[in-house]
Short mmCIF file of C-alpha atoms and ligand atoms in Angstrom, two decimals:
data_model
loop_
_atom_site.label_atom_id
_atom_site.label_comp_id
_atom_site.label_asym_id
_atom_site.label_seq_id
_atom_site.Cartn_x
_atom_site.Cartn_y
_atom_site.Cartn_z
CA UNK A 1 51.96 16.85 -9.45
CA UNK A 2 49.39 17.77 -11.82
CA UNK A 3 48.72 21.57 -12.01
CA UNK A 4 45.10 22.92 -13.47
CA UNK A 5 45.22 27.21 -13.66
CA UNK A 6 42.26 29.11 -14.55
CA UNK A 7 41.76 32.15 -15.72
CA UNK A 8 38.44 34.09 -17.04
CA UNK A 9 40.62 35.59 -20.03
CA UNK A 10 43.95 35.39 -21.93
CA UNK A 11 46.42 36.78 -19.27
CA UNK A 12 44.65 36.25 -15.95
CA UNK A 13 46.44 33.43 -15.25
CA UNK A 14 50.43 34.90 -16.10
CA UNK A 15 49.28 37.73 -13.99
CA UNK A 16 47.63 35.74 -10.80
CA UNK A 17 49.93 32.60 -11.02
CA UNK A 18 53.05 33.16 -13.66
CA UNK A 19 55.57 33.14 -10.83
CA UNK A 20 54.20 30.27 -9.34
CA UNK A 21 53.47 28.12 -12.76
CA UNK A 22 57.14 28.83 -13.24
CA UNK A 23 58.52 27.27 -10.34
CA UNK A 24 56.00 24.08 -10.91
CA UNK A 25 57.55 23.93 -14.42
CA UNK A 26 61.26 23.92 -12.68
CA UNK A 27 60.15 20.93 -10.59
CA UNK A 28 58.86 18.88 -13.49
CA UNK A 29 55.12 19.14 -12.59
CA UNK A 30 52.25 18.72 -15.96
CA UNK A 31 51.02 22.25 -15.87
CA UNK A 32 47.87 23.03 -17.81
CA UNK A 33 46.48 26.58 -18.64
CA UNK A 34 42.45 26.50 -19.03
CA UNK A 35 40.83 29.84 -20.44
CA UNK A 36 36.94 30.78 -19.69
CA UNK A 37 36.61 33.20 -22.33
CA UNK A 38 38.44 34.08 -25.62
CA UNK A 39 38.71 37.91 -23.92
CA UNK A 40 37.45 39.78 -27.04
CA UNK A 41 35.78 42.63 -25.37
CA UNK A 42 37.89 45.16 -24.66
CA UNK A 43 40.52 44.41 -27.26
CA UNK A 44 41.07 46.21 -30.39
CA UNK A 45 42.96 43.06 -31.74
CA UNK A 46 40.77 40.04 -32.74
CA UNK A 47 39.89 37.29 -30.70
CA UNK A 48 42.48 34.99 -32.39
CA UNK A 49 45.46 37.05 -31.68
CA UNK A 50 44.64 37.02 -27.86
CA UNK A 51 44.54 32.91 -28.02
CA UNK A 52 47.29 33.30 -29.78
CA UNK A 53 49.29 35.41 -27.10
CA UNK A 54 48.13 33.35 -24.45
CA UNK A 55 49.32 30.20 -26.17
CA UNK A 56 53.01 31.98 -26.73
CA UNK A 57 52.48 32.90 -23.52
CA UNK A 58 52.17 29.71 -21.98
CA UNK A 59 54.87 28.61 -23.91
CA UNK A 60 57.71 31.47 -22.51
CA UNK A 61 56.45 29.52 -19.16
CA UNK A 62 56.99 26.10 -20.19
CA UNK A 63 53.57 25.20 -20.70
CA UNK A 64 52.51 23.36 -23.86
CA UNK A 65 48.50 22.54 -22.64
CA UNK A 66 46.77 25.12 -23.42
CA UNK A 67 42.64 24.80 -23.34
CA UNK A 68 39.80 27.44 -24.38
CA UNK A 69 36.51 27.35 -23.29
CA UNK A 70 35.11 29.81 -25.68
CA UNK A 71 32.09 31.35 -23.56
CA UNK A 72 31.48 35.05 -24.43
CA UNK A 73 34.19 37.70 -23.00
CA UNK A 74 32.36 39.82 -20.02
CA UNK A 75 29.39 37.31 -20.12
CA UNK A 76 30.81 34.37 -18.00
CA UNK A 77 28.06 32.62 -15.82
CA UNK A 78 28.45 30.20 -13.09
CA UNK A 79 25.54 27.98 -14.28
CA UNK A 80 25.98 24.24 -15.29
CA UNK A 81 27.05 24.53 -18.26
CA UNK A 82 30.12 26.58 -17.39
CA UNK A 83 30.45 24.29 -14.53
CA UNK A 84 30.25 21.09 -16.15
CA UNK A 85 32.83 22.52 -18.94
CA UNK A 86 35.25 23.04 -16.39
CA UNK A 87 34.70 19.64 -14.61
CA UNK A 88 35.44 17.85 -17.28
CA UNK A 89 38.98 19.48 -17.87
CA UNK A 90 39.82 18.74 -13.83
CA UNK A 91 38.43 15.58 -14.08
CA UNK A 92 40.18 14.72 -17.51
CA UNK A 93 43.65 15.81 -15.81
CA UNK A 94 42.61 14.46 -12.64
CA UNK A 95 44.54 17.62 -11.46
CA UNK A 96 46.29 17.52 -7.78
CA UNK A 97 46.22 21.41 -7.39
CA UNK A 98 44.14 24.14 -9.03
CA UNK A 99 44.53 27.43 -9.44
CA UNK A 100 41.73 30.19 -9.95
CA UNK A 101 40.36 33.80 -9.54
CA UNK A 102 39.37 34.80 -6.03
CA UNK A 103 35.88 35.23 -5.26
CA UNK A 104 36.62 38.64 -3.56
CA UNK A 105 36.57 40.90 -7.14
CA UNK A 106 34.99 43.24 -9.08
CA UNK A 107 35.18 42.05 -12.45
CA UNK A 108 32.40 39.71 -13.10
CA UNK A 109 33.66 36.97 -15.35
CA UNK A 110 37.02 36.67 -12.63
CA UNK A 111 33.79 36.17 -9.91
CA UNK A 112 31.65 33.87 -11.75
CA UNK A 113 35.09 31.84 -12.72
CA UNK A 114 35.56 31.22 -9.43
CA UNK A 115 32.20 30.43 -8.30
CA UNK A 116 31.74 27.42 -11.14
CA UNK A 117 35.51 26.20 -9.99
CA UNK A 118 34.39 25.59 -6.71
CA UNK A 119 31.63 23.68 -7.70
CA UNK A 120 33.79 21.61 -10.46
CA UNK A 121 36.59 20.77 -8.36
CA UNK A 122 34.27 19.56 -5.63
CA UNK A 123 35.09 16.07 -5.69
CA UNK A 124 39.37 16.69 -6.33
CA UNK A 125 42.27 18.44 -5.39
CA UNK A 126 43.46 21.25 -3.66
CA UNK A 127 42.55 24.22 -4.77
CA UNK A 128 44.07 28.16 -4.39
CA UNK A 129 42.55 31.21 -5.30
CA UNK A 130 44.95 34.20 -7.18
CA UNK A 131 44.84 37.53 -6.98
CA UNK A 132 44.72 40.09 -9.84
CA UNK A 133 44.36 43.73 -10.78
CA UNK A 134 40.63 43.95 -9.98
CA UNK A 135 40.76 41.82 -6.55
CA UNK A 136 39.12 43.17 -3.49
CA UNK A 137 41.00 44.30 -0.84
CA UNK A 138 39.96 41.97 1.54
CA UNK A 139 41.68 39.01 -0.36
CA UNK A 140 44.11 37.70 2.28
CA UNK A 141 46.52 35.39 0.97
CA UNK A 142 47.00 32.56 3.11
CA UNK A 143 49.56 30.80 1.21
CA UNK A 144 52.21 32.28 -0.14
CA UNK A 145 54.82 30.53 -2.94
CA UNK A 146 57.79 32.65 -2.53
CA UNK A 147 60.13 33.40 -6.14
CA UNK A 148 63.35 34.26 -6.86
CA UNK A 149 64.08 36.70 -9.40
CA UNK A 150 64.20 34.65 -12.42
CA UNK A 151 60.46 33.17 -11.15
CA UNK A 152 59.48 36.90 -11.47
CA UNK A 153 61.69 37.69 -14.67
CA UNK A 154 59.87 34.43 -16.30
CA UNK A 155 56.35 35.80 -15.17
CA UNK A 156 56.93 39.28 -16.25
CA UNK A 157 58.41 37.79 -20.30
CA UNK A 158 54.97 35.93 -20.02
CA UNK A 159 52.63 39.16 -19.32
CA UNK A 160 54.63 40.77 -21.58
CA UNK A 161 54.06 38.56 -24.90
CA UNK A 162 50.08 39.89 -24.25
CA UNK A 163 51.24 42.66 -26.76
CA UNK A 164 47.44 43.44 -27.11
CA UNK A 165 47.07 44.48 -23.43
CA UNK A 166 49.92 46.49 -22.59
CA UNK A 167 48.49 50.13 -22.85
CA UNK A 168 46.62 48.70 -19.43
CA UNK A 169 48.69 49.64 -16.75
CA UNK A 170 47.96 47.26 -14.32
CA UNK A 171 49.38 44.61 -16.28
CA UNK A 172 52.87 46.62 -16.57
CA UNK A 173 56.43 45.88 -14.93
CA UNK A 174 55.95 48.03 -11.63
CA UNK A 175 52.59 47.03 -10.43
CA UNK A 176 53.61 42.83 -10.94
CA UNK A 177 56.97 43.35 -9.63
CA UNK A 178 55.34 45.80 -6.80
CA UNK A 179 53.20 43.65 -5.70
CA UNK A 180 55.76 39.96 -5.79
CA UNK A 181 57.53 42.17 -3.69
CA UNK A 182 54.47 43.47 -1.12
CA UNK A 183 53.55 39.66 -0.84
CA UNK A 184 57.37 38.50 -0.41
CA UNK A 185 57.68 41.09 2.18
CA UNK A 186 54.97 39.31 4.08
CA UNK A 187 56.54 36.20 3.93
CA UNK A 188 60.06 37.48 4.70
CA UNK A 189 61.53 36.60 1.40
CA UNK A 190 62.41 38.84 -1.80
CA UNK A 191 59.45 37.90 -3.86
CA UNK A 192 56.07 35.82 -3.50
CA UNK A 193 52.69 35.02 -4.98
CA UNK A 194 49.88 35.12 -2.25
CA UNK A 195 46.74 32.71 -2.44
CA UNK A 196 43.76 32.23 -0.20
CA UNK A 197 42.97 28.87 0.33
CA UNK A 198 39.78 26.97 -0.81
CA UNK A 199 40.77 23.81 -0.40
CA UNK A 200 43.97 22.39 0.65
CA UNK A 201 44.64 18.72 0.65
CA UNK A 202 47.55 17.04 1.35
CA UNK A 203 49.15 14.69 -1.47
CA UNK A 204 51.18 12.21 0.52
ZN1 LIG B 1 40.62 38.91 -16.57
#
Protein backbone atom coordinates (compact mmCIF):
# COMPACT_ATOMS: atom_id res chain seq x y z
CA UNK A 1 0.00 0.00 0.00
CA UNK A 2 1.10 3.39 -0.63
CA UNK A 3 0.60 5.78 2.37
CA UNK A 4 0.41 9.85 1.71
CA UNK A 5 0.16 11.84 5.52
CA UNK A 6 -0.36 15.42 5.70
CA UNK A 7 0.19 17.69 8.03
CA UNK A 8 -0.08 21.75 8.04
CA UNK A 9 3.33 21.87 10.11
CA UNK A 10 6.37 19.87 11.33
CA UNK A 11 4.73 17.53 13.96
CA UNK A 12 1.06 17.40 12.96
CA UNK A 13 1.41 14.39 11.40
CA UNK A 14 3.56 12.24 14.49
CA UNK A 15 0.88 13.65 16.63
CA UNK A 16 -2.47 12.80 14.40
CA UNK A 17 -1.04 9.59 12.70
CA UNK A 18 2.52 8.40 14.42
CA UNK A 19 0.89 5.29 15.86
CA UNK A 20 -0.69 4.46 12.83
CA UNK A 21 2.39 5.36 10.28
CA UNK A 22 4.17 2.96 12.59
CA UNK A 23 2.20 0.01 12.15
CA UNK A 24 2.11 0.74 8.10
CA UNK A 25 5.93 0.80 8.38
CA UNK A 26 5.76 -2.83 10.27
CA UNK A 27 3.75 -4.15 7.32
CA UNK A 28 6.13 -2.97 4.65
CA UNK A 29 3.85 -0.22 3.20
CA UNK A 30 5.89 3.17 1.16
CA UNK A 31 4.95 5.76 3.69
CA UNK A 32 5.44 9.38 2.72
CA UNK A 33 5.28 12.47 5.09
CA UNK A 34 4.11 15.78 3.09
CA UNK A 35 4.42 19.18 5.12
CA UNK A 36 2.14 22.41 4.19
CA UNK A 37 4.17 24.84 5.91
CA UNK A 38 7.79 25.06 7.24
CA UNK A 39 5.92 25.99 10.88
CA UNK A 40 8.09 29.06 11.63
CA UNK A 41 5.62 31.08 13.51
CA UNK A 42 5.50 30.31 16.79
CA UNK A 43 8.98 28.88 17.12
CA UNK A 44 11.86 30.49 18.67
CA UNK A 45 14.17 28.04 16.67
CA UNK A 46 14.57 28.76 12.90
CA UNK A 47 12.66 27.38 10.27
CA UNK A 48 15.45 24.90 9.30
CA UNK A 49 15.71 23.22 12.58
CA UNK A 50 11.91 22.38 12.52
CA UNK A 51 12.46 20.60 8.87
CA UNK A 52 15.08 19.28 10.34
CA UNK A 53 13.17 17.64 13.38
CA UNK A 54 10.51 16.57 11.27
CA UNK A 55 12.88 14.81 8.91
CA UNK A 56 14.62 12.93 12.15
CA UNK A 57 11.37 12.54 13.01
CA UNK A 58 10.18 10.70 10.21
CA UNK A 59 13.11 8.79 10.33
CA UNK A 60 12.60 7.33 14.31
CA UNK A 61 9.26 6.11 12.32
CA UNK A 62 10.78 4.49 9.47
CA UNK A 63 10.03 6.98 7.03
CA UNK A 64 12.73 8.19 4.63
CA UNK A 65 10.16 10.52 2.13
CA UNK A 66 9.93 13.40 3.51
CA UNK A 67 8.31 16.50 1.29
CA UNK A 68 7.90 20.39 2.17
CA UNK A 69 5.64 22.54 0.64
CA UNK A 70 7.04 25.74 1.92
CA UNK A 71 3.77 28.03 2.04
CA UNK A 72 3.93 30.59 4.92
CA UNK A 73 3.37 29.12 8.66
CA UNK A 74 -0.29 30.42 9.93
CA UNK A 75 -1.07 31.64 6.32
CA UNK A 76 -2.15 28.32 4.61
CA UNK A 77 -5.01 28.84 1.98
CA UNK A 78 -7.11 26.34 0.30
CA UNK A 79 -6.88 28.07 -3.14
CA UNK A 80 -5.39 26.37 -6.30
CA UNK A 81 -2.28 26.80 -5.82
CA UNK A 82 -2.14 24.99 -2.49
CA UNK A 83 -4.38 22.55 -4.09
CA UNK A 84 -2.63 21.83 -7.14
CA UNK A 85 0.77 21.53 -4.92
CA UNK A 86 -0.70 18.87 -3.09
CA UNK A 87 -2.18 17.02 -6.17
CA UNK A 88 0.75 16.63 -7.64
CA UNK A 89 2.47 14.80 -4.60
CA UNK A 90 -0.84 12.23 -4.47
CA UNK A 91 -0.80 11.96 -7.92
CA UNK A 92 3.12 11.48 -8.17
CA UNK A 93 2.77 8.58 -5.43
CA UNK A 94 -0.40 7.55 -6.80
CA UNK A 95 -1.08 7.04 -3.01
CA UNK A 96 -3.77 4.18 -1.93
CA UNK A 97 -4.58 5.90 1.49
CA UNK A 98 -4.17 9.47 2.75
CA UNK A 99 -4.00 10.85 5.78
CA UNK A 100 -4.90 14.56 6.84
CA UNK A 101 -6.19 17.19 9.39
CA UNK A 102 -9.90 17.09 10.13
CA UNK A 103 -11.99 19.76 8.93
CA UNK A 104 -13.63 20.11 12.43
CA UNK A 105 -10.62 22.59 14.06
CA UNK A 106 -9.70 25.69 15.18
CA UNK A 107 -6.40 26.29 13.92
CA UNK A 108 -6.61 27.65 10.49
CA UNK A 109 -3.78 26.24 8.48
CA UNK A 110 -4.95 22.38 10.04
CA UNK A 111 -8.63 23.66 8.34
CA UNK A 112 -7.51 24.99 5.15
CA UNK A 113 -5.08 21.69 4.89
CA UNK A 114 -7.85 19.76 4.88
CA UNK A 115 -10.09 21.61 2.70
CA UNK A 116 -7.34 21.67 -0.42
CA UNK A 117 -6.82 17.66 0.40
CA UNK A 118 -10.19 17.00 -0.36
CA UNK A 119 -10.13 18.68 -3.43
CA UNK A 120 -6.54 17.06 -4.48
CA UNK A 121 -7.31 13.63 -3.70
CA UNK A 122 -10.57 13.85 -5.60
CA UNK A 123 -9.83 11.59 -8.28
CA UNK A 124 -7.67 8.73 -5.79
CA UNK A 125 -7.61 6.88 -2.80
CA UNK A 126 -9.04 6.58 0.40
CA UNK A 127 -8.69 9.12 2.46
CA UNK A 128 -8.89 9.61 6.67
CA UNK A 129 -8.97 12.59 8.55
CA UNK A 130 -6.65 12.81 12.13
CA UNK A 131 -7.23 14.38 15.02
CA UNK A 132 -4.92 16.78 16.93
CA UNK A 133 -4.60 19.13 19.87
CA UNK A 134 -6.78 21.89 18.38
CA UNK A 135 -9.66 19.46 16.90
CA UNK A 136 -13.23 20.22 17.59
CA UNK A 137 -15.07 18.22 19.72
CA UNK A 138 -17.40 17.03 17.40
CA UNK A 139 -14.67 15.02 15.44
CA UNK A 140 -16.02 11.46 15.67
CA UNK A 141 -13.65 8.96 14.67
CA UNK A 142 -15.13 6.43 12.61
CA UNK A 143 -12.21 4.31 12.09
CA UNK A 144 -10.11 3.42 14.51
CA UNK A 145 -6.35 1.61 13.95
CA UNK A 146 -5.83 0.08 17.24
CA UNK A 147 -1.70 -0.03 18.67
CA UNK A 148 0.11 -1.91 20.87
CA UNK A 149 2.45 -0.37 23.12
CA UNK A 150 5.48 -0.25 21.10
CA UNK A 151 3.05 1.54 18.16
CA UNK A 152 2.56 4.18 20.94
CA UNK A 153 6.26 4.03 22.37
CA UNK A 154 7.42 4.59 18.51
CA UNK A 155 4.88 7.59 18.15
CA UNK A 156 5.71 9.18 21.38
CA UNK A 157 10.16 8.88 20.39
CA UNK A 158 8.79 10.63 17.17
CA UNK A 159 6.90 13.73 18.96
CA UNK A 160 9.56 13.77 21.10
CA UNK A 161 12.63 14.47 18.59
CA UNK A 162 10.36 18.00 17.95
CA UNK A 163 12.81 19.34 20.69
CA UNK A 164 11.60 22.87 19.55
CA UNK A 165 7.96 22.22 20.63
CA UNK A 166 8.07 20.57 23.82
CA UNK A 167 7.37 23.51 26.31
CA UNK A 168 3.66 23.00 24.49
CA UNK A 169 1.90 20.76 26.54
CA UNK A 170 -0.35 19.29 24.33
CA UNK A 171 2.27 17.68 22.49
CA UNK A 172 3.66 15.96 25.88
CA UNK A 173 3.59 12.15 27.06
CA UNK A 174 0.15 12.26 29.02
CA UNK A 175 -2.13 14.00 26.68
CA UNK A 176 -0.81 11.42 23.42
CA UNK A 177 -0.79 8.49 25.58
CA UNK A 178 -4.27 9.83 27.23
CA UNK A 179 -5.87 10.10 24.43
CA UNK A 180 -4.40 6.37 22.40
CA UNK A 181 -5.89 5.19 25.36
CA UNK A 182 -9.56 7.24 25.30
CA UNK A 183 -9.75 6.08 21.55
CA UNK A 184 -8.57 2.33 22.37
CA UNK A 185 -11.10 2.30 25.04
CA UNK A 186 -13.70 2.88 22.37
CA UNK A 187 -12.61 0.24 20.37
CA UNK A 188 -12.11 -2.26 23.23
CA UNK A 189 -8.43 -2.56 22.83
CA UNK A 190 -5.39 -0.98 24.91
CA UNK A 191 -4.54 1.73 22.50
CA UNK A 192 -5.94 3.31 19.12
CA UNK A 193 -5.79 6.19 16.69
CA UNK A 194 -9.38 7.41 15.71
CA UNK A 195 -10.14 8.86 12.10
CA UNK A 196 -13.29 10.13 10.48
CA UNK A 197 -13.71 8.98 7.21
CA UNK A 198 -13.68 11.07 3.94
CA UNK A 199 -13.34 8.65 1.68
CA UNK A 200 -12.92 5.04 2.03
CA UNK A 201 -12.28 2.79 -0.87
CA UNK A 202 -11.61 -0.58 -0.91
CA UNK A 203 -8.16 -1.87 -2.48
CA UNK A 204 -8.95 -5.40 -3.51
ZN1 LIG B 1 -0.19 22.09 13.35
Amino acid sequence: MRVLAIGAHPDDVEIGVGGTIARHVERGDDVTHLIATDGAAGCRDPADARRDEAVESARTLGVEDVRFLEFTDTGLTDDGRVVDAIERHVTDLDADRVYVHAREDTHQDHRNCARATLSATRREGSVYAYETYSTRPTFTPRHVVPLTESHLEAKLDAIRVHESQTDKTYINDGTIRGLARVRGRQANRSFAEGFAVVRSIDTW
